[in-house]
């Protein structure tokens, strides 16, 4: 059994339920209400999460939303900026590195 669709606390949940990120400081990223986006990693839990579903850009320590991580808007923005800067730096360092090709390529 999986979490493709279900109703929990009167709310549709599951990876087949299309939704928008519920980041408390506004985000319009389209997500689903599966476990990957559930604050704290489980539907409707109060053990390290809440009932929000947030995109990966708005998951913080322990895959929780900004509010559950104890961040205000400025703290969340600072973490997001730092993350974006790290990604850009990694991309600059690896822009000319060819992707490794599988030795099995073409054998199927």
Backbone as JSON Lines, residues from 0, in Angstrom:
{"i":0,"aa":"X","n":[0.84,-1.18,0.0],"ca":[0.0,0.0,0.0],"c":[0.89,1.24,0.0]}
{"i":1,"aa":"X","n":[0.49,2.24,-0.76],"ca":[1.24,3.48,-0.81],"c":[0.36,4.65,-0.47]}
{"i":2,"aa":"X","n":[0.94,5.81,-0.57],"ca":[0.24,7.05,-0.29],"c":[-0.09,7.77,-1.59]}
{"i":3,"aa":"X","n":[-0.63,7.08,-2.59],"ca":[-1.02,7.71,-3.84],"c":[-2.18,8.66,-3.65]}
{"i":4,"aa":"X","n":[-3.14,8.26,-2.83],"ca":[-4.28,9.11,-2.53],"c":[-4.88,8.68,-1.2]}
{"i":5,"aa":"X","n":[-5.27,9.67,-0.41],"ca":[-5.94,9.41,0.84],"c":[-6.54,10.68,1.38]}
{"i":6,"aa":"X","n":[-7.32,10.57,2.41],"ca":[-7.89,11.74,3.07],"c":[-7.49,11.65,4.54]}
{"i":7,"aa":"X","n":[-6.86,12.71,5.01],"ca":[-6.38,12.74,6.39],"c":[-6.83,14.06,7.01]}
{"i":8,"aa":"X","n":[-7.62,13.98,8.06],"ca":[-8.12,15.19,8.7],"c":[-8.96,16.04,7.76]}
{"i":9,"aa":"X","n":[-9.69,15.38,6.86],"ca":[-10.53,16.1,5.92],"c":[-9.79,16.7,4.74]}
{"i":10,"aa":"X","n":[-8.51,16.38,4.6],"ca":[-7.67,16.96,3.56],"c":[-7.13,15.87,2.65]}
{"i":11,"aa":"X","n":[-7.18,16.1,1.34],"ca":[-6.63,15.13,0.39],"c":[-5.11,15.13,0.49]}
{"i":12,"aa":"X","n":[-4.53,13.94,0.56],"ca":[-3.08,13.79,0.63],"c":[-2.65,12.66,-0.31]}
{"i":13,"aa":"X","n":[-1.36,12.64,-0.65],"ca":[-0.8,11.58,-1.47],"c":[-0.08,12.14,-2.68]}
{"i":14,"aa":"X","n":[0.78,11.32,-3.28],"ca":[1.58,11.81,-4.39],"c":[0.77,11.98,-5.68]}
{"i":15,"aa":"X","n":[-0.48,11.56,-5.7],"ca":[-1.36,11.81,-6.85],"c":[-2.19,13.08,-6.67]}
{"i":16,"aa":"X","n":[-2.01,13.77,-5.56],"ca":[-2.77,15.0,-5.3],"c":[-1.88,16.19,-5.64]}
{"i":17,"aa":"X","n":[-2.26,16.91,-6.67],"ca":[-1.5,18.08,-7.12],"c":[-1.79,19.25,-6.17]}
{"i":18,"aa":"X","n":[-0.75,20.0,-5.85],"ca":[-0.89,21.11,-4.9],"c":[0.14,22.19,-5.21]}
{"i":19,"aa":"X","n":[0.1,23.24,-4.44],"ca":[1.08,24.33,-4.52],"c":[1.82,24.38,-3.2]}
{"i":20,"aa":"X","n":[3.11,24.72,-3.25],"ca":[3.92,24.84,-2.04],"c":[3.21,25.72,-1.02]}
{"i":21,"aa":"X","n":[3.19,25.28,0.23],"ca":[2.51,26.01,1.3],"c":[3.5,26.75,2.2]}
{"i":22,"aa":"X","n":[4.62,27.15,1.62],"ca":[5.63,27.92,2.35],"c":[4.96,29.16,2.95]}
{"i":23,"aa":"X","n":[5.17,29.44,4.23],"ca":[4.45,30.55,4.87],"c":[4.81,31.93,4.32]}
{"i":24,"aa":"X","n":[5.88,32.05,3.54],"ca":[6.26,33.35,3.0],"c":[6.01,33.42,1.51]}
{"i":25,"aa":"X","n":[5.06,32.65,1.0],"ca":[4.59,32.63,-0.37],"c":[5.54,31.97,-1.36]}
{"i":26,"aa":"X","n":[5.01,30.97,-2.06],"ca":[5.72,30.26,-3.11],"c":[4.64,29.67,-4.01]}
{"i":27,"aa":"X","n":[4.87,29.67,-5.3],"ca":[3.86,29.15,-6.23],"c":[4.32,27.88,-6.95]}
{"i":28,"aa":"X","n":[5.35,27.22,-6.42],"ca":[5.85,25.99,-7.04],"c":[4.81,24.89,-6.95]}
{"i":29,"aa":"X","n":[4.57,24.21,-8.07],"ca":[3.61,23.1,-8.1],"c":[4.3,21.85,-7.55]}
{"i":30,"aa":"X","n":[3.65,21.21,-6.6],"ca":[4.17,20.0,-5.96],"c":[3.03,18.99,-5.86]}
{"i":31,"aa":"X","n":[3.25,17.91,-5.15],"ca":[2.15,17.02,-4.81],"c":[2.1,16.91,-3.29]}
{"i":32,"aa":"X","n":[1.11,16.25,-2.78],"ca":[1.0,16.09,-1.33],"c":[1.48,14.71,-0.89]}
{"i":33,"aa":"X","n":[2.6,14.28,-1.48],"ca":[3.22,13.03,-1.1],"c":[4.19,13.25,0.05]}
{"i":34,"aa":"X","n":[4.77,12.17,0.55],"ca":[5.67,12.24,1.7],"c":[6.92,13.08,1.43]}
{"i":35,"aa":"X","n":[7.37,13.15,0.18],"ca":[8.57,13.94,-0.15],"c":[8.39,15.42,0.16]}
{"i":36,"aa":"X","n":[7.16,15.89,0.14],"ca":[6.89,17.31,0.37],"c":[6.22,17.57,1.71]}
{"i":37,"aa":"X","n":[5.9,16.53,2.46],"ca":[5.24,16.7,3.76],"c":[6.24,17.24,4.79]}
{"i":38,"aa":"X","n":[5.87,18.29,5.48],"ca":[6.74,18.86,6.52],"c":[7.01,17.79,7.57]}
{"i":39,"aa":"X","n":[8.27,17.5,7.8],"ca":[8.66,16.47,8.75],"c":[8.69,15.07,8.17]}
{"i":40,"aa":"X","n":[8.27,14.92,6.91],"ca":[8.37,13.63,6.24],"c":[7.2,12.68,6.43]}
{"i":41,"aa":"X","n":[6.12,13.14,7.11],"ca":[4.95,12.28,7.28],"c":[3.71,13.17,7.27]}
{"i":42,"aa":"X","n":[2.62,12.64,6.75],"ca":[1.36,13.37,6.68],"c":[0.83,13.72,8.07]}
{"i":43,"aa":"X","n":[0.5,14.99,8.28],"ca":[-0.21,15.43,9.47],"c":[0.45,15.14,10.8]}
{"i":44,"aa":"X","n":[1.75,15.04,10.84],"ca":[2.42,14.71,12.09],"c":[2.72,15.95,12.91]}
{"i":45,"aa":"X","n":[2.74,15.79,14.21],"ca":[3.19,16.89,15.06],"c":[4.51,16.51,15.73]}
{"i":46,"aa":"X","n":[5.12,15.46,15.24],"ca":[6.42,15.02,15.76],"c":[7.52,15.51,14.81]}
{"i":47,"aa":"X","n":[7.88,16.76,14.93],"ca":[8.93,17.31,14.09],"c":[8.42,17.89,12.79]}
{"i":48,"aa":"X","n":[7.15,18.12,12.67],"ca":[6.59,18.7,11.46],"c":[5.18,19.2,11.73]}
{"i":49,"aa":"X","n":[4.53,19.63,10.65],"ca":[3.16,20.12,10.77],"c":[2.36,19.56,9.6]}
{"i":50,"aa":"X","n":[1.29,20.19,9.23],"ca":[0.44,19.69,8.15],"c":[0.73,20.34,6.81]}
{"i":51,"aa":"X","n":[1.77,21.16,6.72],"ca":[2.11,21.81,5.45],"c":[2.83,20.86,4.5]}
{"i":52,"aa":"X","n":[2.73,21.2,3.2],"ca":[3.48,20.52,2.15],"c":[4.29,21.6,1.45]}
{"i":53,"aa":"X","n":[5.61,21.46,1.45],"ca":[6.48,22.5,0.9],"c":[7.45,21.92,-0.12]}
{"i":54,"aa":"X","n":[7.8,22.74,-1.13],"ca":[8.74,22.31,-2.17],"c":[10.14,22.15,-1.57]}
{"i":55,"aa":"X","n":[11.04,21.52,-2.32],"ca":[12.38,21.26,-1.8],"c":[13.16,22.54,-1.51]}
{"i":56,"aa":"X","n":[12.84,23.63,-2.2],"ca":[13.51,24.91,-1.93],"c":[13.14,25.46,-0.56]}
{"i":57,"aa":"X","n":[12.03,25.0,-0.01],"ca":[11.56,25.52,1.28],"c":[11.51,24.47,2.37]}
{"i":58,"aa":"X","n":[12.35,23.43,2.23],"ca":[12.52,22.44,3.29],"c":[13.86,22.73,3.96]}
{"i":59,"aa":"X","n":[13.85,22.79,5.25],"ca":[15.06,23.12,6.01],"c":[15.48,21.93,6.85]}
{"i":60,"aa":"X","n":[16.31,22.14,7.83],"ca":[16.85,21.06,8.66],"c":[15.78,20.05,9.04]}
{"i":61,"aa":"X","n":[16.02,18.8,8.7],"ca":[15.06,17.76,9.02],"c":[13.86,17.75,8.08]}
{"i":62,"aa":"X","n":[13.98,18.39,6.92],"ca":[12.9,18.46,5.93],"c":[11.62,19.05,6.49]}
{"i":63,"aa":"X","n":[11.77,20.11,7.26],"ca":[10.6,20.8,7.81],"c":[10.46,22.18,7.19]}
{"i":64,"aa":"X","n":[9.27,22.75,7.3],"ca":[9.01,24.09,6.78],"c":[9.73,25.13,7.64]}
{"i":65,"aa":"X","n":[9.76,26.36,7.15],"ca":[10.46,27.44,7.84],"c":[9.94,27.65,9.26]}
{"i":66,"aa":"X","n":[8.63,27.63,9.42],"ca":[8.05,27.86,10.74],"c":[8.45,26.78,11.73]}
{"i":67,"aa":"X","n":[8.4,25.52,11.3],"ca":[8.78,24.42,12.19],"c":[10.28,24.42,12.48]}
{"i":68,"aa":"X","n":[11.08,25.0,11.55],"ca":[12.52,25.11,11.77],"c":[12.86,26.33,12.62]}
{"i":69,"aa":"X","n":[11.84,27.12,12.98],"ca":[12.06,28.3,13.81],"c":[12.64,29.48,13.06]}
{"i":70,"aa":"X","n":[12.39,29.55,11.75],"ca":[12.94,30.64,10.94],"c":[11.87,31.69,10.64]}
{"i":71,"aa":"X","n":[12.29,32.95,10.67],"ca":[11.41,34.01,10.18],"c":[11.72,34.22,8.7]}
{"i":72,"aa":"X","n":[11.07,35.17,8.07],"ca":[11.25,35.4,6.63],"c":[12.71,35.71,6.29]}
{"i":73,"aa":"X","n":[13.37,36.51,7.1],"ca":[14.76,36.88,6.83],"c":[15.69,35.68,6.97]}
{"i":74,"aa":"X","n":[15.48,34.85,7.97],"ca":[16.31,33.66,8.17],"c":[16.14,32.66,7.04]}
{"i":75,"aa":"X","n":[14.89,32.47,6.61],"ca":[14.63,31.55,5.5],"c":[15.27,32.07,4.22]}
{"i":76,"aa":"X","n":[15.15,33.37,3.96],"ca":[15.74,33.97,2.75],"c":[17.26,33.85,2.76]}
{"i":77,"aa":"X","n":[17.88,34.02,3.91],"ca":[19.34,33.91,4.01],"c":[19.81,32.49,3.67]}
{"i":78,"aa":"X","n":[19.11,31.49,4.16],"ca":[19.46,30.11,3.87],"c":[19.27,29.81,2.38]}
{"i":79,"aa":"X","n":[18.16,30.29,1.82],"ca":[17.9,30.06,0.4],"c":[18.96,30.73,-0.47]}
{"i":80,"aa":"X","n":[19.37,31.96,-0.13],"ca":[20.41,32.65,-0.89],"c":[21.73,31.9,-0.82]}
{"i":81,"aa":"X","n":[22.09,31.45,0.37],"ca":[23.33,30.7,0.55],"c":[23.31,29.41,-0.28]}
{"i":82,"aa":"X","n":[22.18,28.74,-0.29],"ca":[22.06,27.5,-1.05],"c":[22.19,27.77,-2.55]}
{"i":83,"aa":"X","n":[21.5,28.81,-3.04],"ca":[21.61,29.16,-4.46],"c":[23.04,29.51,-4.83]}
{"i":84,"aa":"X","n":[23.74,30.23,-3.97],"ca":[25.13,30.59,-4.24],"c":[26.03,29.36,-4.29]}
{"i":85,"aa":"X","n":[25.8,28.4,-3.41],"ca":[26.59,27.17,-3.42],"c":[26.34,26.37,-4.69]}
{"i":86,"aa":"X","n":[25.09,26.34,-5.13],"ca":[24.77,25.61,-6.37],"c":[25.45,26.29,-7.56]}
{"i":87,"aa":"X","n":[25.38,27.61,-7.64],"ca":[26.04,28.34,-8.73],"c":[27.55,28.1,-8.73]}
{"i":88,"aa":"X","n":[28.16,28.1,-7.57],"ca":[29.6,27.86,-7.46],"c":[29.95,26.46,-7.94]}
{"i":89,"aa":"X","n":[29.17,25.47,-7.52],"ca":[29.41,24.09,-7.95],"c":[29.28,23.99,-9.47]}
{"i":90,"aa":"X","n":[28.25,24.63,-10.03],"ca":[28.05,24.6,-11.49],"c":[29.23,25.23,-12.22]}
{"i":91,"aa":"X","n":[29.75,26.35,-11.7],"ca":[30.91,27.0,-12.31],"c":[32.12,26.07,-12.28]}
{"i":92,"aa":"X","n":[32.33,25.4,-11.18],"ca":[33.48,24.51,-11.04],"c":[33.37,23.28,-11.93]}
{"i":93,"aa":"X","n":[32.17,22.88,-12.27],"ca":[31.97,21.63,-13.01],"c":[31.39,21.82,-14.4]}
{"i":94,"aa":"X","n":[31.37,23.04,-14.91],"ca":[30.71,23.28,-16.19],"c":[31.4,22.6,-17.36]}
{"i":95,"aa":"X","n":[32.69,22.35,-17.26],"ca":[33.39,21.7,-18.36],"c":[33.69,20.23,-18.11]}
{"i":96,"aa":"X","n":[33.21,19.71,-17.0],"ca":[33.42,18.29,-16.69],"c":[32.38,17.47,-17.44]}
{"i":97,"aa":"X","n":[32.81,16.58,-18.33],"ca":[31.82,15.77,-19.06],"c":[31.15,14.78,-18.12]}
{"i":98,"aa":"X","n":[29.91,14.5,-18.4],"ca":[29.2,13.51,-17.6],"c":[29.8,12.14,-17.9]}
{"i":99,"aa":"X","n":[29.96,11.35,-16.88],"ca":[30.52,10.01,-17.03],"c":[29.51,9.13,-17.75]}
{"i":100,"aa":"X","n":[29.96,8.44,-18.76],"ca":[29.08,7.56,-19.5],"c":[29.21,6.14,-18.97]}
{"i":101,"aa":"X","n":[28.11,5.46,-18.94],"ca":[28.1,4.09,-18.45],"c":[28.85,3.18,-19.38]}
{"i":102,"aa":"X","n":[29.61,2.22,-18.83],"ca":[30.31,1.24,-19.65],"c":[29.33,0.27,-20.31]}
{"i":103,"aa":"X","n":[28.08,0.26,-19.82],"ca":[27.07,-0.63,-20.39],"c":[26.26,0.04,-21.5]}
{"i":104,"aa":"X","n":[26.56,1.27,-21.78],"ca":[25.8,2.03,-22.76],"c":[25.75,1.28,-24.09]}
{"i":105,"aa":"X","n":[24.57,1.14,-24.64],"ca":[24.41,0.48,-25.93],"c":[24.36,-1.04,-25.86]}
{"i":106,"aa":"X","n":[24.4,-1.63,-24.69],"ca":[24.4,-3.08,-24.57],"c":[23.0,-3.66,-24.38]}
{"i":107,"aa":"X","n":[21.99,-2.84,-24.36],"ca":[20.65,-3.35,-24.08],"c":[19.85,-3.55,-25.33]}
